[in-house]
Amino acid sequence: MVRYVYDFAEGDSDLAGLLGGKGANLAEMTRPGMPVPPGFTVTTEACRSYLTCGREPHGLSEEISEHLTSLENAAGRRLGQPNGPLLLSVRSGARFSMPGMMETILDLGLGDDSVLGLAKKSGSERFAWDSYRRLLQMFGSTVMGVDGGVFESALSDLKRLRGAADDLDLDAADLSELVETYKNLIREETGEDFPQSSDEQLRRAVLAVFESWNGERARIYRRREHIADGLGTAVNVQTMVFGNLGSDSGSGVAFTRDPATGRAGLYGDYLPNAQGEDVVAGIRDTVSLADLEDLDPVSYAQLRGHMRTLERHYRDLCDIEFTIEHGRLWMLQTRVGKRTSEAAFVIAAELVDEGLIDPAEALRRVTGDGLARLMFARFDTSGVGEALAHGLPASPGAAVGAVVFDSAEAVRRAGAGEHVVLVRQETTPDDLAGMIAARAVLTSHGGNTSHAAVVARGMGTVCVCGAGIAVDIAARRFTVGDTVVEEGTVVSVDGSEGTVYLGAAPLAESDVMRYFESGERTAGLVESVARAMEQADRGARLEVRANADTPQDAVRARRFGARGIGLCRTEHMFLGERRELVEAMILARDETDRKRALSALLPLQRGDFIGILEAMDGLPTTIRLIDPPLHEFLPHRTDLAVRIAATEARGERPDPHDVELLAAVSRMHEENPMLGLRGVRLGLVVPGLVAMQVRAIAEAVVARTRAGGSPEAEIMVPLVGAVEELRIERTEVERVLAQVSEETGVPVHCPVGTMIELPRAALTARRIAEEAEFFSFGTNDLTQTTWGFSRDDVEAAFFSAYLDKGIFAASPFETLDRDGVGRLLRIAVDEGRAARPDLKIGVCGEHGGDPDSVHFFHEAELDYVSCSPFRVPVARLEAGRAALSGTRPNDSK
Ligand code: ADP
Ligand code: MG
Ligand code: MG
């Protein structure tokens, strides 16, 4: 028979799936004899069954009754008895902690009779009526569906009437009046009386907790934290203890370390004469935990002892709720506490020093996403005061700018050199130009998968979403509470924290970034990060390279720990002043013209390669032959046409060069350039282009060798779909390499490999590997061609809708699509290695710096990932974490 109810004394943390985190942790505290008010847990299985079948699972109410009876026997009091009744709390608690997301009902069991009994037994009428009104409030809103706001306003009305500054200024008579008001409110709002039967209260409360699993808040939280919707919540039924019995009672929260900075020591808040959420609700000023030592030294000492025990038991930061009733300490909850990214690194390192965990476990407890957050500049918020608004941290970084309310204004002001923050209710594809022009995007509505969030992340623009501000586009202002922010006002947006400040907050440089840039190792956070990085590098099987096109980027990549360049794009070498030479090559009318143009480009390319090979001396540098369509290097067709038409309209003769260019551009126009004449196809049809590039590489290798360096150039052919393409290209590459070797007398050996970025290449990898010494997955193009998505078109147009509809959980351009693109990748790895066991295989593309994707590449047994220099530390950390068993990219404890 299935069992739906466990006594606290029966459970443990292995049963967290069944008992929920709170239930399992209550059991963990109960077993060693900590003072936990007795109780029992109704399992998540009961909840799942209730939610799928729509009715209470068979046998549940009998089981609850049995456990209730033993609770009553132990307490010597019955639920609902008129004199001195047993009172209960009914608390939600899912597998993963979802703080404040679901409901809890306190003081359950009171009614019109027993409130009098409670008053007599406790000797405090005020306490009894206060407890009753709390029950009505929590039961009324959670179980009976009355909007919680109506209770709040009834309470504040009464306080105003009595001139009471604080709840504590209301006396027993006031509170009993409030009870009447609450009961009437419940009747008015629901047409039903508050149930006086305590058994009915209990039954309905348990079911209401089940149902709160599907409440809107809980659903949003789960989506954000990637918690599965099918888990359900457990319900903990527990004997009440009372922090609101006078000044020798109170409630508090405590952390065994500072969850903001990770520093060791006791942190927390205590509120005398208070119950439940009063501590965190901000109704009165709390005192610090240290002050409890003066107020109640005995309880304080006990609490410290329990905190030490819990931290050693969980080997981690613990977050604790406690209540003191007439000088007696009760432990109400503990869990491994949430923490900032900074605290995660610091705590992990300290626990190693304290011998509680080993360095591998420390590495498990930090994440690449957390590291990335620490690398961004942040605001130095010490001087700017309170945040103006809070929203979702949708795209990290810090930006300052003047508020604007539409795309046109953003573009106009940005064009004049102003920094702007685009503020909208939500963005749509129509706002794209403004989003590109803005330093930051701020929206009042929408979540992490809203258009604003998706597009801003794709562009690397700071974004805070769903900030709950009231945006009035027509009036060109937004309001938060009493603050009105007009267009042009300067605000500071922190996309890592999800906060907005009025005015220009000063930027604080990131110490972690300084460490990666300079190696400067300071105590505390930086030291903790450095240790995690060392541990990661020790264990990683994946190597990390960088995508770098310039010597400066290459130098930075090395500082950040890259073990080579996985992708050096050569196309930027055709821009700027060199564009004219490219034009000349394209327009060449004969062999001689073309040769002249190409030989003018040669020394320039050679110079670039010498610089990069010098910066990466001794490490592999994968140089990709030209990839984009050549017309990208020519002026736009419409610009040319307009220029020519305007000249003609003035009755003048258009510039013949323009006319010639227009003809070329028109001739080369493509409907789908992404699928047109680019990649290896260019090398095969444009005479002399590849030979020039390879010669530049080979001569750079020679120059570096002669200078005493160890250049390790690798030549990579893009967009191959058929082995024949690669074979022809490779023959040409080798011809030129041999020629340069012979001319210079310096042997030049460059491995020749290919990108795998078309499905056909992946599917025919066995044959392609016959001609390739290495594969590098171009996962951006491979994602585009596998899904048939043109990235530039789809992201802004409909990705937010796709994410909302759950078609994918993350943009496949940010996190590799394991099922589709990943499957092609695995096929190519298997086939490629079957044909050539020593085939070197890597990834270049932004996925190389994405934590989840790095774990996949590790599992797929790639040799390296390559990503932008700034992501190199993140990739190194995750490569190390992927090599640890049982570690997921987003494990955040
Ligand atoms: P959450 O998961 O949101 O923290 P809890 O179930 O912990 O919700 O309960 C809400 C508040 O009620 C907490 O402050 C908790 O300490 C308090 N509380 C819960 N159970 C009891 C109890 N048996 N006696 C006194 N206070 C309780
Ligand atoms: Mg709690
Ligand atoms: Mg590509």
XYZ file of C-alpha atoms in Angstrom, residues 39-591:
553
model
C 4.556 17.128 13.209
C 4.204 15.069 10.083
C 4.590 15.430 6.316
C 2.039 14.611 3.630
C 4.029 13.459 0.608
C 4.444 15.041 -2.805
C 2.979 11.830 -4.161
C -0.329 12.638 -2.461
C -0.164 16.082 -4.071
C 0.561 14.687 -7.519
C -2.283 12.244 -7.200
C -4.637 15.012 -6.059
C -3.628 17.310 -8.892
C -3.940 14.673 -11.610
C -7.164 13.022 -10.384
C -8.780 16.165 -9.033
C -9.714 14.470 -5.742
C -8.105 13.462 -2.492
C -6.195 10.201 -2.837
C -7.858 7.208 -1.246
C -6.874 6.660 2.388
C -5.180 10.035 2.812
C -7.635 11.464 5.323
C -7.464 8.322 7.496
C -3.681 8.488 7.525
C -3.762 12.147 8.460
C -6.200 11.404 11.289
C -3.950 8.691 12.692
C -0.907 10.935 12.696
C -2.927 13.769 14.154
C -4.046 11.538 16.983
C -0.505 10.644 17.933
C 0.427 14.317 17.777
C -2.479 15.109 20.069
C -1.575 12.306 22.450
C 1.993 13.497 22.699
C 0.881 17.083 23.307
C -1.862 16.136 25.705
C -4.182 18.495 23.835
C -6.675 17.984 21.020
C -7.163 20.007 17.881
C -10.267 22.136 18.321
C -10.809 21.465 22.011
C -12.376 24.538 23.573
C -9.880 25.015 26.395
C -6.246 25.398 25.411
C -6.453 23.709 22.002
C -3.632 22.257 19.989
C -2.866 24.610 17.133
C -1.135 23.678 13.886
C 0.778 25.177 11.052
C 0.139 23.771 7.577
C 3.161 24.489 5.422
C 4.001 23.869 1.796
C 7.397 22.478 0.879
C 8.470 21.186 -2.522
C 11.556 19.220 -3.563
C 13.393 22.422 -4.437
C 12.985 25.410 -2.239
C 10.633 27.982 -3.694
C 10.789 30.662 -1.017
C 7.541 32.518 -0.555
C 6.027 30.978 -3.690
C 3.366 28.831 -2.069
C 1.191 29.142 0.956
C 1.450 28.441 4.663
C -1.363 28.671 7.179
C -0.568 29.330 10.831
C -2.658 28.976 14.002
C -4.973 26.467 12.414
C -7.556 24.967 14.779
C -8.966 28.145 16.290
C -12.652 28.987 16.309
C -15.064 31.219 18.180
C -14.990 28.950 21.249
C -11.396 27.879 21.341
C -10.101 31.425 20.982
C -11.496 32.062 24.455
C -9.914 28.869 25.740
C -6.601 29.904 24.258
C -6.862 33.301 25.942
C -7.434 31.704 29.290
C -4.767 29.043 28.926
C -2.096 31.455 27.669
C -3.108 34.215 30.033
C -3.106 36.677 27.150
C -6.299 37.727 25.451
C -4.396 39.836 23.042
C -2.322 36.886 21.913
C -5.393 34.707 21.383
C -7.235 37.268 19.263
C -4.083 38.081 17.335
C -3.668 34.398 16.515
C -7.278 34.078 15.436
C -7.149 37.080 13.148
C -3.965 35.715 11.555
C -5.690 32.405 10.916
C -8.674 34.135 9.326
C -6.366 36.151 7.159
C -4.260 33.221 5.948
C -7.128 30.764 5.665
C -9.372 33.352 4.053
C -6.894 34.159 1.324
C -5.210 30.815 0.767
C -8.098 28.401 1.202
C -11.170 30.488 0.527
C -9.691 32.616 -2.230
C -10.330 36.066 -0.756
C -7.922 38.693 -2.074
C -5.333 39.159 0.706
C -5.431 42.907 0.123
C -8.869 43.310 1.689
C -7.568 41.970 5.016
C -4.538 44.223 4.830
C -6.647 47.292 4.245
C -9.071 46.390 7.039
C -6.060 46.135 9.347
C -4.604 49.454 8.278
C -8.020 51.139 8.529
C -8.305 49.986 12.098
C -4.785 51.117 12.923
C -5.510 54.525 11.484
C -8.711 54.752 13.502
C -6.861 53.913 16.715
C -3.851 56.038 15.853
C -1.720 52.886 16.110
C 1.722 53.098 14.571
C 2.314 49.402 14.864
C 0.348 46.137 15.101
C 1.509 45.914 18.705
C -0.447 49.063 19.547
C -3.703 47.230 18.914
C -5.141 45.635 22.058
C -7.268 42.543 22.575
C -10.508 44.436 22.039
C -9.235 45.906 18.790
C -8.162 42.516 17.572
C -11.412 40.860 18.469
C -13.168 43.596 16.528
C -10.825 42.853 13.626
C -11.790 39.190 13.836
C -15.436 40.172 13.364
C -14.513 42.342 10.406
C -12.509 39.523 8.846
C -15.310 37.030 9.308
C -17.749 39.421 7.658
C -15.334 40.031 4.819
C -15.037 36.310 4.225
C -18.813 35.936 4.201
C -19.259 38.868 1.833
C -16.564 37.763 -0.544
C -17.351 34.041 -0.643
C -20.947 33.693 0.522
C -19.654 31.176 3.042
C -18.754 31.317 6.723
C -15.278 30.636 7.994
C -15.439 26.960 8.998
C -15.506 26.513 12.782
C -14.688 22.809 12.556
C -10.968 22.364 13.009
C -11.026 19.060 11.122
C -12.528 20.792 8.149
C -9.945 23.561 8.471
C -7.164 21.015 8.374
C -8.538 19.084 5.443
C -9.151 22.163 3.353
C -5.788 23.662 4.262
C -3.929 20.583 3.062
C -5.760 20.610 -0.252
C -5.189 24.353 -0.646
C -1.459 23.827 -0.243
C -1.614 21.154 -2.941
C -3.370 23.622 -5.176
C -0.954 26.430 -4.489
C 1.551 24.350 -6.495
C -0.261 25.547 -9.590
C -0.660 29.149 -8.444
C 0.649 31.764 -10.828
C 3.573 32.864 -8.652
C 4.746 29.290 -8.232
C 4.484 28.563 -11.941
C 6.486 31.636 -12.914
C 9.143 30.823 -10.346
C 9.453 27.260 -11.603
C 9.829 28.335 -15.158
C 12.554 30.773 -14.209
C 14.422 28.236 -12.095
C 13.878 25.295 -14.454
C 11.977 23.268 -11.871
C 9.730 20.591 -13.385
C 5.990 21.260 -13.175
C 5.174 17.660 -12.331
C 6.948 17.401 -8.968
C 4.192 18.664 -6.691
C 4.584 19.913 -3.152
C 4.547 18.151 0.178
C 2.560 19.534 3.106
C 4.023 19.791 6.581
C 1.568 19.773 9.453
C 3.280 20.953 12.593
C 2.471 21.914 16.152
C 2.462 25.678 16.511
C 4.942 27.482 18.693
C 4.420 31.147 19.437
C 6.796 33.996 19.051
C 4.032 36.502 19.717
C 3.577 35.765 23.419
C 5.326 38.876 24.691
C 8.802 40.294 24.982
C 10.406 36.997 26.030
C 9.236 35.539 22.713
C 10.064 36.318 19.111
C 10.893 35.009 15.657
C 14.027 35.173 13.574
C 15.951 34.082 10.512
C 19.621 33.198 10.600
C 22.386 32.348 8.136
C 25.516 30.471 9.103
C 27.492 32.736 6.752
C 26.748 35.964 4.981
C 24.744 34.935 1.892
C 25.729 38.179 0.141
C 29.500 38.044 0.510
C 30.088 34.541 1.824
C 32.035 35.804 4.828
C 31.965 33.518 7.842
C 30.007 34.591 10.892
C 26.417 34.716 12.037
C 23.995 36.758 10.017
C 20.315 37.268 10.525
C 17.426 39.225 11.936
C 15.301 38.850 15.029
C 11.990 40.418 15.914
C 10.739 40.231 19.510
C 7.076 39.449 20.060
C 6.434 38.363 16.483
C 5.179 35.412 14.540
C 5.968 33.873 11.196
C 6.660 36.160 8.346
C 6.609 39.297 10.530
C 10.412 39.231 10.503
C 10.747 39.531 6.776
C 7.528 41.477 6.146
C 9.113 44.732 7.245
C 6.221 45.631 9.584
C 8.570 46.624 12.390
C 12.305 47.178 12.583
C 14.151 43.990 13.318
C 17.265 43.736 15.446
C 20.355 41.901 14.330
C 21.089 38.403 15.497
C 23.965 39.714 17.571
C 21.465 41.692 19.650
C 19.679 38.482 20.566
C 22.702 37.659 22.661
C 21.732 40.483 25.024
C 18.004 39.803 24.872
C 18.159 36.074 25.515
C 21.690 34.753 26.049
C 20.583 31.167 26.697
C 18.556 30.804 23.509
C 21.295 32.598 21.603
C 23.937 30.144 22.751
C 21.701 27.212 21.878
C 20.975 28.652 18.470
C 24.681 29.086 17.752
C 25.318 25.500 18.727
C 22.574 24.241 16.422
C 23.857 26.409 13.599
C 27.319 24.924 13.925
C 25.850 21.418 13.965
C 23.738 22.091 10.896
C 26.590 23.587 8.935
C 28.780 20.604 9.630
C 25.944 18.249 8.804
C 25.063 19.878 5.480
C 28.644 20.949 4.821
C 27.274 24.195 3.452
C 25.730 27.554 4.215
C 22.465 26.968 6.089
C 19.509 29.272 6.211
C 17.432 28.846 9.373
C 14.059 29.962 10.760
C 13.526 29.880 14.498
C 11.050 31.033 17.083
C 11.481 31.668 20.794
C 8.420 31.020 22.955
C 8.719 32.280 26.517
C 12.484 31.926 26.413
C 12.450 28.501 24.799
C 14.117 28.069 21.410
C 12.378 26.177 18.591
C 13.910 25.375 15.208
C 11.327 25.744 12.456
C 13.250 25.289 9.242
C 16.643 24.890 7.720
C 17.869 24.557 4.187
C 21.033 24.976 2.235
C 20.817 28.712 1.687
C 20.662 30.586 -1.563
C 23.576 32.925 -2.134
C 25.023 35.442 -4.530
C 27.587 34.380 -7.122
C 30.285 36.052 -5.065
C 29.284 34.184 -1.917
C 29.200 30.884 -3.815
C 32.912 31.147 -4.662
C 33.965 32.442 -1.267
C 32.012 29.855 0.704
C 33.244 26.985 -1.456
C 36.877 27.979 -0.845
C 36.350 28.489 2.887
C 34.657 25.151 3.359
C 37.679 23.520 1.729
C 39.949 25.333 4.177
C 37.768 24.175 7.033
C 38.089 20.610 5.820
C 34.365 20.171 5.264
C 34.531 19.587 1.508
C 37.244 18.733 -1.010
C 38.291 20.963 -3.922
C 36.270 18.911 -6.409
C 33.123 19.445 -4.360
C 33.986 23.136 -4.157
C 34.101 23.241 -7.949
C 30.671 21.571 -8.130
C 29.234 24.376 -6.055
C 30.138 27.255 -8.346
C 28.894 27.897 -11.867
C 30.060 29.468 -15.088
C 27.000 31.701 -15.113
C 27.972 32.924 -11.674
C 31.532 33.557 -12.832
C 30.250 35.479 -15.858
C 28.210 37.711 -13.550
C 31.307 38.460 -11.501
C 33.253 39.460 -14.598
C 30.885 42.238 -15.582
C 31.429 45.724 -14.284
C 28.822 46.598 -11.708
C 27.571 49.744 -10.163
C 29.164 50.905 -6.997
C 25.826 51.189 -5.263
C 27.197 52.403 -1.944
C 26.690 56.004 -2.992
C 23.438 55.879 -4.941
C 20.967 54.737 -2.316
C 17.903 52.614 -2.852
C 17.084 51.079 -6.206
C 14.284 52.800 -8.095
C 12.884 49.547 -9.477
C 13.515 45.817 -9.506
C 12.870 43.455 -12.382
C 14.282 40.322 -13.911
C 18.011 40.334 -14.658
C 17.460 39.457 -18.311
C 20.779 40.391 -19.891
C 23.808 41.114 -17.720
C 26.032 44.160 -17.464
C 25.687 47.725 -16.270
C 24.676 50.720 -18.357
C 23.853 54.371 -17.798
C 21.731 56.464 -20.123
C 18.892 58.895 -20.654
C 15.428 57.396 -20.664
C 13.628 57.356 -24.042
C 10.267 55.858 -24.863
C 10.407 54.867 -28.487
C 12.705 53.502 -31.077
C 12.869 56.662 -33.185
C 13.909 58.789 -30.224
C 16.503 56.217 -29.215
C 17.996 56.234 -32.681
C 17.892 60.028 -32.890
C 19.619 60.641 -29.560
C 22.125 57.824 -29.966
C 22.978 59.240 -33.383
C 23.815 62.507 -31.659
C 26.175 60.650 -29.350
C 23.946 60.385 -26.295
C 23.722 57.177 -24.266
C 20.096 56.095 -23.990
C 17.990 53.556 -22.142
C 14.956 52.399 -24.104
C 11.926 52.016 -21.845
C 8.851 50.161 -23.123
C 5.998 48.132 -21.688
C 7.229 45.297 -23.845
C 9.261 45.382 -27.033
C 8.290 44.064 -30.455
C 10.283 43.587 -33.660
C 9.365 47.208 -34.490
C 11.606 48.366 -31.629
C 14.690 46.692 -33.026
C 16.442 49.810 -34.264
C 15.963 51.443 -30.868
C 17.231 48.382 -29.046
C 20.376 48.414 -31.165
C 20.870 52.129 -30.468
C 20.250 51.807 -26.709
C 22.759 51.025 -23.977
C 20.078 49.215 -22.032
C 16.490 48.110 -22.433
C 13.999 48.342 -19.584
C 10.483 46.926 -19.752
C 7.561 46.973 -17.354
C 6.162 43.639 -18.516
C 7.432 40.314 -19.712
C 9.788 37.666 -18.413
C 13.057 36.090 -19.279
C 11.759 34.834 -22.592
C 10.079 38.058 -23.627
C 11.098 39.698 -26.873
C 13.181 42.287 -25.036
C 15.063 39.658 -23.046
C 15.770 37.349 -25.976
C 16.892 40.049 -28.355
C 18.941 41.972 -25.780
C 20.780 38.830 -24.741
C 21.459 38.024 -28.373
C 22.963 41.480 -28.851
C 24.763 41.565 -25.518
C 22.778 44.661 -24.508
C 21.944 45.191 -20.838
C 18.290 44.410 -20.127
C 15.940 44.409 -17.158
C 12.459 43.017 -17.815
C 9.161 43.025 -16.014
C 10.233 45.823 -13.678
C 6.632 46.611 -12.761
C 6.985 50.304 -13.593
C 4.010 52.209 -15.001
C 5.042 53.266 -18.499
C 3.092 56.041 -20.183
C 4.443 56.233 -23.717
C 2.129 59.067 -24.766
C 3.139 61.253 -21.817
C 6.745 60.131 -22.276
C 7.336 59.159 -18.673
C 7.194 56.239 -16.309
C 6.300 56.113 -12.654
C 7.360 53.927 -9.754
C 5.383 54.615 -6.615
C 5.559 58.379 -6.207
C 8.579 58.860 -8.437
C 7.946 60.189 -11.926
C 10.718 59.693 -14.459
C 10.442 61.937 -17.517
C 12.053 61.346 -20.874
C 15.695 62.395 -20.828
C 16.207 61.538 -17.149
C 19.423 59.620 -16.602
C 19.049 56.171 -15.035
C 21.445 53.315 -14.327
C 20.399 49.803 -15.289
C 22.023 46.737 -13.766
C 21.135 43.761 -15.935
C 23.042 41.335 -13.708
C 20.983 42.177 -10.641
C 17.776 43.337 -12.283
C 17.881 46.752 -10.626
C 17.400 50.305 -11.848
C 18.773 53.407 -10.108
C 17.946 57.038 -10.609
C 20.915 59.066 -11.853
C 24.306 57.932 -13.056
C 25.652 55.356 -10.647
C 29.438 55.099 -10.653
C 30.799 51.948 -12.253
C 32.925 49.688 -10.095
C 35.459 47.691 -12.015
C 35.218 43.954 -11.466
C 38.042 42.577 -9.313
C 37.573 39.214 -10.942
C 38.000 40.735 -14.392
C 41.128 42.530 -13.180
C 42.466 39.206 -11.976
C 41.985 37.609 -15.380
C 43.498 40.633 -17.106
C 46.501 41.051 -14.836
C 46.854 37.945 -12.716
C 46.623 40.147 -9.615
C 45.471 37.794 -6.894
C 43.878 39.399 -3.860
C 42.453 37.701 -0.802
C 38.761 36.898 -0.601
C 36.681 36.621 -3.738
C 39.529 36.750 -6.254
C 41.530 34.129 -4.398
C 38.446 31.894 -4.250
C 37.838 32.285 -7.973
C 41.495 31.586 -8.745
C 41.366 28.373 -6.757
C 38.221 27.214 -8.534
C 39.881 27.941 -11.884
C 42.961 25.932 -10.943
C 40.851 23.011 -9.858
C 38.862 23.209 -13.106
C 42.001 23.281 -15.256
C 43.422 20.303 -13.396
C 40.409 18.110 -14.075
C 39.173 19.306 -17.461
C 39.369 17.047 -20.460
C 38.141 19.677 -22.905
C 40.694 22.269 -23.906
C 39.562 25.856 -24.226
C 40.631 28.036 -27.117
C 39.467 31.484 -28.139
C 37.959 33.018 -31.214
C 40.301 35.901 -31.990
C 40.919 37.879 -35.144
C 43.540 40.352 -33.985
C 46.819 40.203 -32.075
C 45.213 42.202 -29.248
C 42.395 39.673 -28.899
C 44.912 36.860 -29.040
C 46.957 38.390 -26.230
C 43.855 38.848 -24.095
C 42.718 35.300 -24.842
C 46.040 33.971 -23.593
C 45.752 36.000 -20.414
C 42.314 34.525 -19.897
C 43.792 31.068 -20.203
C 43.036 30.102 -23.804
C 45.161 27.234 -25.123
C 45.164 28.500 -28.683
C 42.884 30.092 -31.233
C 40.052 27.917 -32.469
C 38.772 30.423 -34.980
C 40.640 33.281 -36.597
C 38.330 34.908 -39.141
C 40.118 36.451 -42.057
C 37.273 38.556 -43.424
C 37.804 41.604 -41.231
C 41.184 41.779 -42.906
C 39.296 42.795 -46.040
C 37.619 45.781 -44.478
C 38.510 49.419 -43.900
C 41.076 50.798 -46.283
C 41.545 47.398 -47.846
C 38.025 47.396 -49.163
C 39.187 49.153 -52.286
C 41.611 46.360 -52.992
C 38.822 43.841 -52.621
C 36.707 45.933 -54.973
C 39.522 45.959 -57.457
C 39.809 42.197 -57.234
C 36.084 41.732 -57.805
C 35.938 44.175 -60.686
C 39.101 42.853 -62.330
C 38.558 42.508 -66.030
C 41.445 40.172 -66.686
C 44.016 37.934 -65.105
